[in-house]
XYZ file of C-alpha atoms in Angstrom:
728
model
C 37.844 29.740 -13.014
C 36.720 32.992 -11.337
C 36.711 33.018 -7.570
C 33.740 34.161 -5.916
C 33.832 36.691 -3.131
C 32.478 35.446 0.044
C 28.911 37.591 -0.308
C 28.586 36.040 -3.717
C 29.526 32.749 -1.866
C 26.541 33.456 0.464
C 24.517 34.698 -1.890
C 24.742 31.500 -3.053
C 23.569 29.231 -0.632
C 21.363 32.221 0.468
C 18.924 32.062 -2.785
C 19.345 27.832 -2.803
C 17.418 28.241 0.804
C 14.946 31.484 -0.842
C 15.454 30.718 -4.452
C 12.773 33.283 -5.240
C 15.208 35.583 -5.044
C 16.309 33.936 -8.561
C 13.843 36.489 -9.791
C 12.092 38.567 -6.967
C 15.442 41.268 -7.769
C 15.193 41.801 -11.105
C 11.384 41.509 -10.942
C 9.282 44.711 -12.493
C 6.449 46.628 -12.539
C 5.553 45.238 -16.219
C 6.030 41.679 -14.832
C 3.106 42.510 -11.960
C 0.293 42.597 -14.719
C 0.757 39.481 -16.178
C 1.661 37.350 -12.811
C -2.038 39.227 -11.610
C -4.355 38.192 -14.928
C -2.564 34.365 -14.438
C -3.372 34.178 -10.848
C -6.808 35.792 -10.799
C -7.286 33.124 -13.889
C -6.157 30.456 -11.683
C -7.827 30.741 -9.125
C -11.317 30.390 -11.210
C -10.071 27.079 -11.797
C -8.450 26.002 -8.261
C -11.576 27.015 -6.272
C -13.664 24.830 -7.971
C -11.290 21.626 -8.784
C -9.742 22.199 -5.256
C -13.600 21.769 -4.202
C -14.396 18.875 -6.040
C -10.747 17.211 -5.414
C -10.778 16.971 -1.721
C -14.197 14.956 -1.690
C -12.722 12.653 -3.833
C -9.892 12.287 -1.482
C -13.100 11.291 0.966
C -12.649 14.722 2.821
C -15.468 17.334 2.929
C -15.038 20.296 -0.187
C -14.223 23.381 2.245
C -11.132 20.885 3.451
C -10.021 22.003 -1.152
C -9.820 25.162 0.143
C -7.426 25.113 3.058
C -5.380 22.508 0.230
C -5.882 25.219 -2.077
C -4.109 28.387 -0.131
C -0.732 27.727 1.406
C 0.664 25.115 -0.713
C 0.545 26.586 -4.169
C 2.554 29.855 -2.821
C 5.312 28.265 -0.807
C 5.541 25.796 -3.245
C 6.299 28.542 -5.722
C 8.596 30.632 -4.142
C 10.319 27.230 -2.459
C 10.411 25.588 -5.748
C 12.467 26.101 -8.384
C 9.528 26.456 -11.830
C 8.388 30.334 -11.690
C 5.502 28.782 -13.726
C 4.727 25.217 -11.429
C 0.428 25.369 -9.542
C 0.648 23.137 -7.034
C -2.449 22.490 -5.282
C -4.705 19.114 -4.951
C -4.610 17.157 -7.930
C -6.424 14.222 -9.127
C -4.277 11.124 -8.625
C -3.142 11.958 -4.713
C -6.167 12.787 -4.224
C -7.235 9.371 -5.119
C -4.116 7.513 -3.470
C -4.759 9.539 -0.199
C -8.180 8.005 -0.296
C -6.719 4.793 -0.711
C -4.670 5.178 1.581
C -6.861 7.317 4.538
C -9.788 4.047 4.609
C -8.969 1.088 6.175
C -8.173 3.319 8.488
C -11.105 5.237 10.079
C -14.531 6.051 8.385
C -15.136 8.105 5.316
C -14.867 12.056 6.819
C -14.627 11.762 10.525
C -12.462 14.133 12.602
C -10.282 10.593 12.037
C -10.483 10.586 9.044
C -9.708 14.229 8.355
C -6.087 13.691 10.628
C -5.263 11.262 9.131
C -5.271 13.157 5.736
C -3.664 16.312 7.716
C -1.103 13.995 9.500
C -0.245 11.978 5.747
C 0.611 15.211 4.302
C 3.316 16.848 6.490
C 4.494 12.631 6.306
C 4.806 13.399 2.047
C 6.561 16.466 2.873
C 8.912 15.460 5.011
C 9.962 12.203 3.033
C 10.383 14.732 -0.164
C 11.893 17.390 2.175
C 14.026 15.282 2.743
C 14.921 13.969 -0.430
C 15.375 17.262 -2.169
C 17.312 18.221 0.804
C 20.286 14.955 0.225
C 19.949 15.675 -3.790
C 18.259 12.286 -3.493
C 16.190 12.797 -6.035
C 17.201 10.294 -8.703
C 14.598 7.873 -6.914
C 12.007 8.778 -8.174
C 13.587 7.005 -11.753
C 12.682 3.972 -10.901
C 9.232 4.907 -11.470
C 9.313 4.646 -15.172
C 7.572 6.254 -17.443
C 5.764 2.801 -18.793
C 4.772 2.608 -15.213
C 3.825 5.517 -14.724
C 1.732 5.739 -18.788
C 0.238 2.441 -16.977
C -0.363 3.628 -13.700
C -2.359 6.903 -14.848
C -4.374 5.381 -17.143
C -5.831 2.967 -15.080
C -6.508 5.388 -12.273
C -8.222 8.499 -14.937
C -10.496 5.816 -14.876
C -11.209 4.511 -11.726
C -12.013 8.117 -10.419
C -13.725 8.836 -13.312
C -16.298 5.175 -12.517
C -16.442 7.004 -9.453
C -18.284 10.006 -9.489
C -20.632 8.290 -11.539
C -22.922 7.393 -8.321
C -22.692 11.154 -7.744
C -23.896 11.773 -11.250
C -27.169 9.829 -11.034
C -28.007 10.469 -7.994
C -27.193 7.432 -6.581
C -25.196 6.030 -3.163
C -23.719 2.052 -2.505
C -20.818 1.295 0.040
C -17.621 0.691 -1.106
C -16.856 -3.002 -1.843
C -13.445 -4.860 -1.751
C -12.965 -4.167 -5.226
C -13.372 -0.695 -7.820
C -14.666 -2.281 -10.389
C -17.440 -4.086 -7.949
C -18.663 -1.433 -6.338
C -19.071 -0.348 -9.888
C -21.351 -2.692 -10.521
C -23.524 -2.284 -7.755
C -23.396 1.632 -8.441
C -24.883 0.834 -12.410
C -27.550 -1.997 -10.994
C -28.291 1.271 -8.076
C -28.838 4.322 -10.751
C -31.263 0.462 -13.270
C -32.987 0.941 -9.615
C -33.809 4.378 -9.732
C -32.263 7.424 -10.839
C -32.432 11.184 -9.223
C -33.084 12.825 -13.167
C -32.313 16.161 -11.841
C -29.053 15.523 -10.294
C -28.187 13.225 -14.037
C -28.898 17.004 -15.729
C -26.973 18.907 -13.766
C -24.061 16.722 -14.225
C -24.722 17.005 -17.994
C -25.137 20.699 -18.633
C -22.593 20.715 -16.793
C -20.679 19.102 -18.961
C -22.423 20.498 -21.818
C -20.731 24.408 -20.532
C -17.571 23.105 -20.194
C -17.173 21.150 -23.401
C -18.752 23.612 -24.722
C -16.719 26.637 -24.393
C -13.308 24.926 -24.302
C -14.018 24.955 -27.985
C -15.353 28.329 -29.039
C -12.160 29.417 -25.896
C -10.131 29.303 -24.039
C -9.930 32.133 -22.329
C -13.212 31.959 -20.843
C -12.532 29.741 -16.905
C -15.075 27.253 -18.614
C -15.092 25.130 -14.562
C -15.992 28.540 -12.979
C -18.877 29.440 -15.651
C -20.113 26.240 -15.146
C -20.337 26.061 -11.503
C -21.998 29.525 -10.932
C -24.769 28.231 -13.585
C -25.491 25.149 -11.630
C -25.511 26.673 -8.467
C -28.197 29.441 -9.613
C -30.287 26.854 -11.119
C -30.089 24.935 -8.286
C -30.509 28.290 -5.590
C -33.450 28.946 -7.635
C -35.294 25.270 -8.782
C -34.563 24.155 -4.891
C -32.792 21.928 -5.939
C -31.806 19.838 -2.681
C -34.763 19.749 -1.339
C -34.545 17.915 1.821
C -37.267 17.361 5.164
C -35.835 16.623 8.472
C -39.591 13.947 10.114
C -39.687 11.900 12.265
C -39.597 8.798 12.090
C -43.592 8.166 13.199
C -44.441 10.215 10.309
C -43.224 6.933 7.509
C -46.514 4.956 7.974
C -44.852 1.317 6.628
C -44.651 -0.962 9.959
C -41.835 -2.958 8.269
C -40.225 0.414 6.881
C -40.467 2.040 10.899
C -39.047 -1.436 11.917
C -36.469 -2.143 9.489
C -35.075 1.411 10.454
C -34.744 0.200 14.031
C -33.150 -3.236 13.073
C -30.639 -1.227 11.446
C -29.373 1.084 14.325
C -29.575 -1.615 16.914
C -26.615 -3.380 14.330
C -24.670 0.309 13.841
C -24.427 0.833 17.828
C -23.409 -3.009 18.392
C -21.013 -1.518 16.105
C -19.655 1.187 17.833
C -19.705 0.150 20.811
C -17.788 -3.185 18.837
C -15.241 -0.716 17.525
C -15.079 0.699 20.889
C -14.064 -2.105 23.033
C -11.416 -2.949 19.635
C -9.562 0.302 20.595
C -9.632 -0.882 24.306
C -8.494 -3.918 23.120
C -5.152 -2.719 21.420
C -4.258 0.177 23.972
C -3.820 -3.114 26.820
C -2.380 -4.809 23.170
C 0.609 -1.948 23.132
C 0.858 -1.759 27.020
C 1.301 -5.476 27.681
C 3.790 -5.684 25.070
C 5.316 -2.982 26.720
C 5.973 -3.927 29.784
C 7.233 -8.191 28.829
C 3.764 -9.510 29.636
C 3.897 -12.214 26.818
C 0.955 -14.622 28.302
C -1.928 -11.248 28.363
C -0.457 -10.230 24.610
C -1.231 -14.165 23.726
C -4.520 -12.993 25.343
C -4.967 -10.117 23.594
C -4.448 -11.431 20.233
C -7.115 -13.977 20.975
C -9.579 -11.716 21.829
C -8.775 -8.717 18.728
C -9.398 -11.723 15.903
C -12.619 -12.820 17.518
C -13.678 -9.913 17.997
C -12.091 -8.437 13.938
C -14.154 -11.616 12.855
C -17.618 -10.949 14.817
C -17.856 -7.441 13.568
C -16.660 -8.469 9.985
C -20.222 -10.575 10.805
C -22.704 -7.682 12.183
C -20.961 -5.523 9.986
C -22.292 -7.303 6.649
C -25.958 -7.470 8.566
C -25.675 -3.115 9.011
C -24.299 -3.467 5.508
C -27.291 -5.541 4.145
C -29.845 -3.089 6.373
C -28.519 0.315 4.671
C -29.009 -1.443 0.477
C -32.055 -2.517 2.166
C -33.062 1.516 3.260
C -31.540 3.095 0.601
C -33.878 1.053 -2.115
C -37.225 2.264 -0.350
C -38.681 5.683 -2.379
C -41.747 6.668 -0.295
C -44.632 9.636 -1.636
C -44.911 12.284 0.325
C -48.402 13.068 1.137
C -50.608 16.182 3.527
C -53.420 14.368 5.690
C -56.364 16.335 6.334
C -54.694 17.034 9.603
C -51.379 19.252 8.006
C -49.529 16.349 8.565
C -46.730 15.371 6.469
C -46.810 11.119 6.255
C -44.014 9.112 4.186
C -45.866 6.414 1.987
C -44.224 3.552 -0.265
C -44.107 4.494 -3.944
C -47.948 3.569 -5.128
C -49.605 3.535 -1.803
C -50.289 7.032 -0.913
C -53.733 7.084 -0.135
C -56.214 9.407 -2.127
C -57.226 11.753 0.196
C -53.965 13.026 1.292
C -52.404 16.072 -0.637
C -49.437 14.950 -2.758
C -46.219 16.842 -2.602
C -45.034 15.948 -6.215
C -41.358 14.471 -5.567
C -39.141 10.911 -4.506
C -38.779 10.792 -1.707
C -35.666 9.175 -0.232
C -33.999 8.347 3.156
C -30.120 9.665 3.994
C -28.108 7.096 5.683
C -24.275 7.120 5.877
C -22.953 4.300 8.777
C -23.728 5.775 11.644
C -26.573 5.454 13.688
C -29.670 6.899 11.948
C -32.195 9.396 14.149
C -35.722 7.981 14.865
C -36.821 11.848 16.253
C -34.685 13.937 13.146
C -34.823 11.091 9.911
C -33.467 12.886 7.182
C -36.189 12.910 3.426
C -33.835 13.695 0.494
C -37.096 14.246 -2.247
C -33.844 16.001 -4.123
C -30.098 15.858 -4.998
C -27.146 16.235 -3.005
C -25.502 19.555 -2.622
C -22.342 21.704 -1.222
C -24.339 22.340 1.822
C -22.301 24.990 4.679
C -18.795 25.795 4.679
C -16.903 27.000 7.171
C -15.815 31.211 6.615
C -12.586 32.127 7.341
C -9.188 30.052 7.659
C -8.751 27.004 8.322
C -7.420 26.671 12.623
C -3.235 26.616 12.456
C -2.047 23.517 13.992
C 0.834 20.856 14.308
C -0.995 17.342 12.967
C -1.292 15.774 16.193
C 1.078 12.448 15.953
C -0.146 8.741 15.989
C 2.140 5.681 15.427
C 0.395 3.394 14.776
C -1.377 5.322 11.793
C 2.080 7.016 11.021
C 3.686 3.279 10.227
C 0.843 2.602 8.346
C 0.456 5.360 6.693
C 4.406 4.699 5.502
C 4.335 2.968 2.004
C 1.143 5.212 0.388
C 2.740 8.245 1.885
C 6.468 7.281 0.288
C 4.219 6.294 -2.994
C 1.503 9.573 -2.840
C 5.590 11.730 -2.589
C 7.459 10.248 -5.670
C 4.608 10.263 -7.614
C 3.165 13.422 -6.857
C 6.954 14.904 -7.272
C 7.394 12.889 -10.828
C 4.359 14.995 -12.178
C 5.647 18.292 -10.630
C 9.196 18.038 -12.037
C 6.914 16.239 -15.773
C 5.501 19.388 -16.041
C 8.260 21.964 -14.997
C 11.060 20.144 -17.352
C 7.675 20.508 -20.144
C 7.718 24.791 -19.196
C 10.818 24.923 -18.666
C 11.461 24.180 -22.255
C 9.313 26.933 -23.963
C 10.825 29.069 -21.279
C 13.943 28.228 -21.585
C 14.234 28.200 -17.208
C 16.263 26.199 -15.798
C 15.008 23.058 -13.270
C 16.099 21.957 -10.275
C 14.835 18.800 -9.386
C 16.315 18.567 -6.209
C 15.001 22.545 -5.231
C 11.971 20.938 -6.389
C 11.563 18.406 -4.506
C 12.226 20.556 -1.508
C 9.670 23.544 -2.369
C 6.970 20.144 -3.116
C 7.907 18.931 0.916
C 7.559 22.566 2.137
C 4.512 23.400 0.935
C 2.934 19.904 2.088
C 4.671 20.006 5.349
C 3.438 23.929 5.977
C 0.035 23.106 3.921
C -1.047 20.331 6.803
C -0.423 22.774 9.814
C -3.046 24.727 7.577
C -5.737 21.379 7.582
C -3.960 21.023 3.812
C -4.186 17.451 2.485
C -1.584 15.659 0.178
C -0.930 18.471 -2.967
C 1.238 17.811 -5.913
C 1.832 20.191 -9.123
C -1.101 20.708 -11.518
C -1.087 20.472 -15.708
C -3.977 22.214 -16.596
C -3.847 24.593 -13.852
C 0.254 25.028 -14.546
C -0.833 25.304 -18.421
C -3.575 27.919 -18.038
C -1.001 29.747 -15.642
C 1.433 29.889 -18.441
C -1.301 30.907 -20.915
C -2.462 33.710 -18.943
C 1.086 34.575 -18.756
C 2.747 34.715 -15.745
C 6.114 35.745 -15.092
C 7.608 34.375 -11.963
C 5.900 32.569 -8.766
C 4.210 35.981 -7.481
C 1.305 34.150 -9.899
C 1.177 31.430 -7.120
C 1.261 33.538 -4.318
C -1.944 36.001 -5.518
C -3.827 32.492 -7.158
C -3.515 32.161 -2.923
C -5.052 35.275 -1.638
C -7.543 34.347 -4.004
C -8.471 31.435 -2.609
C -8.333 32.690 1.376
C -11.343 35.994 0.146
C -12.737 33.430 -1.465
C -13.175 31.899 2.665
C -13.512 34.795 3.748
C -16.328 36.042 1.543
C -17.799 34.084 -1.263
C -18.109 30.489 0.748
C -21.879 31.908 1.222
C -22.530 31.112 -2.995
C -20.940 28.116 -2.726
C -23.483 26.355 -0.304
C -25.848 24.901 -3.215
C -23.251 23.904 -5.830
C -24.647 20.270 -7.155
C -22.627 17.066 -5.731
C -22.787 16.217 -9.842
C -21.136 19.299 -11.000
C -18.852 18.677 -8.910
C -18.630 14.580 -9.959
C -18.611 16.123 -13.576
C -15.604 18.504 -13.217
C -13.183 16.011 -12.155
C -14.847 13.471 -15.114
C -13.397 15.913 -17.420
C -10.403 16.800 -15.339
C -9.438 12.924 -15.434
C -10.264 12.802 -19.548
C -6.446 14.045 -20.361
C -4.999 11.699 -18.571
C -6.135 8.983 -20.772
C -3.029 8.629 -22.210
C -3.873 6.118 -25.026
C -0.844 7.209 -26.892
C 1.842 6.394 -24.877
C 0.846 2.530 -24.239
C 1.860 2.368 -28.441
C 4.365 4.765 -27.836
C 5.955 2.405 -25.340
C 5.442 -0.678 -27.581
C 7.641 0.285 -30.907
C 10.147 1.556 -28.153
C 10.197 -1.658 -26.963
C 7.811 -4.840 -26.538
C 8.808 -5.201 -22.646
C 8.721 -1.627 -22.164
C 4.598 -1.958 -23.738
C 4.503 -5.267 -21.975
C 4.496 -3.124 -18.726
C 2.703 -0.614 -19.126
C -0.714 -3.077 -19.851
C 0.655 -4.846 -17.301
C 0.551 -2.054 -14.530
C -2.611 -0.512 -16.388
C -4.891 -4.088 -15.698
C -2.853 -4.948 -12.306
C -3.958 -1.118 -11.265
C -7.471 -1.459 -12.385
C -7.878 -4.921 -10.165
C -7.029 -4.388 -7.891
C -8.422 -1.384 -6.630
C -8.530 0.543 -4.600
C -5.174 -0.724 -3.847
C -3.439 1.376 -6.339
C 0.102 0.720 -4.915
C -0.506 -2.959 -5.947
C -0.129 -1.782 -9.607
C 2.666 0.310 -9.427
C 5.106 -2.366 -6.696
C 4.262 -4.972 -9.844
C 4.730 -2.661 -12.587
C 8.106 -1.445 -10.787
C 9.406 -5.128 -9.906
C 8.274 -5.816 -13.874
C 11.156 -3.006 -14.611
C 13.251 -3.646 -12.560
C 13.067 -7.633 -13.548
C 13.930 -6.684 -16.691
C 16.904 -4.519 -15.857
C 18.916 -7.637 -14.567
C 17.730 -9.032 -17.140
C 19.220 -6.937 -19.421
C 22.172 -6.184 -17.391
C 22.848 -9.918 -17.189
C 22.112 -10.656 -20.967
C 23.129 -7.647 -22.640
C 23.383 -7.500 -26.152
C 26.976 -9.542 -27.988
C 27.405 -9.001 -31.100
C 29.520 -9.895 -34.486
C 30.791 -7.252 -37.029
C 31.702 -6.940 -39.767
C 31.901 -3.588 -42.688
C 28.911 -2.304 -43.824
C 27.434 -0.119 -46.896
C 28.868 3.552 -45.354
C 32.133 1.320 -44.687
C 31.735 0.996 -40.861
C 31.419 -1.848 -38.817
C 27.812 -3.090 -37.956
C 26.405 -5.753 -36.647
C 26.136 -8.503 -38.857
C 22.726 -10.228 -38.769
C 20.786 -6.779 -38.212
C 22.563 -5.687 -41.787
C 22.900 -8.766 -43.019
C 26.246 -9.347 -43.428
C 29.532 -12.006 -43.472
C 31.703 -12.506 -41.569
C 35.527 -13.005 -41.482
C 36.350 -16.617 -40.940
C 39.948 -16.089 -39.138
C 39.045 -12.536 -37.118
C 35.961 -12.438 -34.845
C 35.031 -8.502 -33.604
C 33.218 -8.931 -30.910
C 31.581 -6.135 -28.869
C 29.904 -6.400 -25.815
C 27.387 -4.179 -24.752
C 27.571 -3.194 -21.336
C 29.527 -2.753 -18.797
C 31.319 -5.838 -17.103
C 30.283 -7.172 -13.543
C 29.555 -10.114 -11.517
C 25.149 -10.373 -12.542
C 27.113 -10.490 -16.517
C 30.727 -11.444 -16.264
C 30.291 -14.538 -16.876
C 27.243 -14.474 -20.593
C 30.411 -12.738 -21.867
C 32.672 -16.232 -21.339
C 29.829 -18.451 -22.835
C 29.723 -15.914 -25.749
C 33.390 -16.132 -26.249
C 32.937 -20.072 -25.512
C 30.203 -20.414 -27.919
C 32.388 -18.740 -31.291
C 35.664 -20.547 -30.863
C 33.366 -23.241 -31.308
C 31.315 -22.738 -34.123
C 33.720 -20.615 -36.017
C 37.308 -22.966 -37.230
C 39.121 -20.781 -38.666
C 39.343 -18.931 -36.122
C 42.256 -17.354 -35.503
C 42.155 -14.350 -33.625
C 39.238 -12.489 -31.838
C 39.135 -8.281 -31.242
C 36.592 -7.159 -28.095
C 35.495 -4.159 -29.197
C 35.469 -1.986 -25.475
C 33.685 0.647 -26.436
C 31.331 -0.128 -24.323
C 32.377 -1.526 -21.945
C 32.477 1.573 -19.686
C 32.923 -0.359 -16.235
C 34.920 -3.551 -14.528
C 34.364 -4.773 -11.649
C 36.358 -7.598 -10.075
C 33.880 -10.419 -11.078
C 34.521 -8.579 -14.679
C 38.298 -9.086 -14.154
C 38.699 -12.280 -12.984
C 36.522 -13.278 -16.043
C 38.186 -11.300 -18.764
C 41.332 -13.085 -17.450
C 40.031 -16.559 -17.995
C 38.713 -16.169 -20.904
C 42.100 -14.957 -22.237
C 43.751 -17.589 -20.657
C 40.975 -20.160 -22.740
C 41.021 -18.574 -25.713
C 45.160 -18.684 -26.196
C 45.019 -22.124 -24.812
C 43.783 -23.272 -27.446
C 45.777 -21.454 -30.190
C 44.111 -17.656 -30.525
C 45.373 -14.866 -29.536
C 43.281 -11.455 -28.915
C 43.118 -8.253 -27.762
C 40.540 -5.175 -27.141
C 40.280 -2.206 -28.830
C 39.154 1.153 -27.576
C 39.009 1.365 -23.575
C 37.710 4.093 -21.420
C 40.252 5.082 -19.043
C 38.106 3.140 -16.760
C 38.530 -0.047 -17.673
C 41.972 0.479 -18.032
C 43.182 2.163 -14.902
C 41.531 -1.680 -13.787
C 43.462 -3.641 -15.743
C 46.936 -1.764 -14.804
C 45.989 -2.224 -10.993
C 45.069 -6.258 -11.390
C 47.671 -6.395 -13.172
C 45.832 -7.623 -16.313
C 46.864 -5.891 -18.778
C 50.425 -7.493 -19.076
C 48.732 -10.531 -19.285
C 47.035 -9.894 -21.659
C 50.303 -7.165 -23.553
C 49.861 -3.546 -24.161
C 50.951 -4.106 -27.785
C 47.671 -6.175 -28.093
C 45.768 -3.013 -26.592
C 44.723 -0.920 -29.281
C 42.532 2.690 -29.548
C 41.008 2.376 -32.311
C 39.061 -0.891 -34.230
C 40.889 0.275 -37.278
C 44.203 0.113 -35.794
C 43.436 -3.023 -34.065
C 42.282 -4.686 -38.087
C 45.749 -3.128 -39.276
C 47.320 -4.831 -37.632
C 45.987 -8.133 -37.139
C 44.605 -8.349 -40.674
C 47.803 -9.400 -42.314
C 48.860 -12.028 -39.897
C 46.212 -14.035 -39.712
C 45.504 -14.344 -43.257
C 48.612 -15.667 -44.703
C 48.283 -18.436 -46.441
C 44.487 -18.405 -46.175
C 41.607 -18.798 -48.861
C 39.613 -15.374 -48.378
C 40.119 -13.301 -50.892
C 38.135 -10.334 -50.047
C 37.418 -10.550 -45.718
C 34.441 -9.151 -45.013
C 36.469 -6.875 -42.172
C 37.826 -4.662 -45.116
C 35.516 -4.831 -48.115
C 31.858 -4.941 -48.012
C 30.542 -8.734 -48.085
C 26.877 -9.134 -47.613
C 25.111 -12.162 -47.178
C 23.062 -11.176 -50.752
C 25.760 -9.964 -53.162
C 29.235 -12.500 -53.099
C 32.007 -9.180 -52.476
C 31.835 -5.711 -53.322
C 34.808 -3.093 -54.245
C 37.117 -3.260 -51.838
C 37.297 -0.811 -48.673
C 40.573 2.230 -48.164
């Protein structure tokens, strides 16, 4: 073996820490053109997609841009794939939203802080797995589980955008399907048609351009066109007016009642924070009675908050159903009337108006009335503040399980894409290096206010098709995002939210793979069943997506254990091709005197007794049996339990007047037989290197004086024919 010089070893170690050193020394000026074109092309897709996915994660749209400017470059430089495009993706965004919603109000500063912390935790877990070369852990997520989960997640993501597409708002329910039902009811009650038309127009543009040519960035064209239309037509159209501008007294009272309930909820939330702090301090000080009192107070307060939240939600629902007509009276003042009740002597302002309401109390002096559709709104100019995420112990513990799931799912998506592209480029992919690259992307991204990211299939495909040669294409895409943050954010103000919803729905349509269920079922029926059950559980339990994954992984492990405990044990006879085959599968007859038994799996504690049962069953039903040959070519390992069971089998078989031999024994198993002296009990003359030699040695002795003329081990004997010419 060639010996490397110390400098060569140092370079190899350095290239593992800095993988881009593998392609950077050979980089040529001609490569830059391909990377430049690919990077700019990806950026045209990345900018609108990242904003859409950020909203899917429950964050302001511009946080998608924060997640799109550092992570792609870091992942490309420190991962092993040169064409993998990293950044915000649909499934990870949905998983992030599910993880964060129980901890803080969607879109609040606390929510954003937890999102950044989640990115750090995902990155640390991925980097740790890669550093210690534990990428094999991702194998616990089998393909049927991932297929079922991904299909369900695509449907959940798409249906979650219906409210934005129709211009309605509802509160999230405990289960996603209930939320969808509420959205459908709200859309049937009132749909903002311009919002829906914007979304449908974006669909038409993206689908049309996709069919015509792949060279034109269809997402960017849809964004540019709808943003221009939105700006030109005054699509947003909202005004801020005092509560007194609402003429109807019942409506004013409804708003005041809601504000009272929402304010009390805020006070109770602050009280809960104080109780939690007191409980934590009491645990630290060891004051048991204080701990008991605090827990009791906390349970009572949580129950009261649930009641108060239900009441506030009812008021919020009623406010959202309010539809107004605006009119200007003789004094020029704008008044809002219930739709259909505007006096004839007022000047109609020509729109249906709604009160914009979130989870916070409404400002009575400055109610926001919407007469148009929702837009992205103002985006801060420039780069985000660079700071290390604030570590919250309670939040970190709550985020630990989803962080592990997101890390594994994100990596599985990334490595699948990387391997698919490597099959076309011939590039070598190191899964552990890719884990480290994805981990660093999330860790470094969290310093720049990023939420969790992963490899994107659609953008990676664009990157490869556009001619990307190296990771420099992703660096160029990151620089394009930086340019967007500095110079182009004002242009995105008027981008309609329904267009972002259309972008998400178009993107996740590619995740739906019904063929995956069929292929899994054809491979093994239980794989198909696991995929379908994971799909259904993910849909039913949504937004608790982790439950669907846990069900799928649990079923996969159960099937694995069952198959390990009961591996196939088959009898062999000669087939038409003169080779030994399973007598049941091929419809072959069996020899009366020799039973050739193949055990398909390692012999260990979980299945050792199963082999005993199978041998006992054969002794019982085959009255003329004289010799058993165990075909050991599939037994690649044996533990102490397996050795003990094999020893018992030898004793019981021989005590019954039947001999036993082994053939095709692997060296690791032979070493176990030698160390435990079982080899000498069996007899070295009863261990054969091949099955052919075993049958040749045993056949004459076992058939001497017998009535079997044509042995199925030496001639072809099927159940449908009595005999064939003898084999050699």
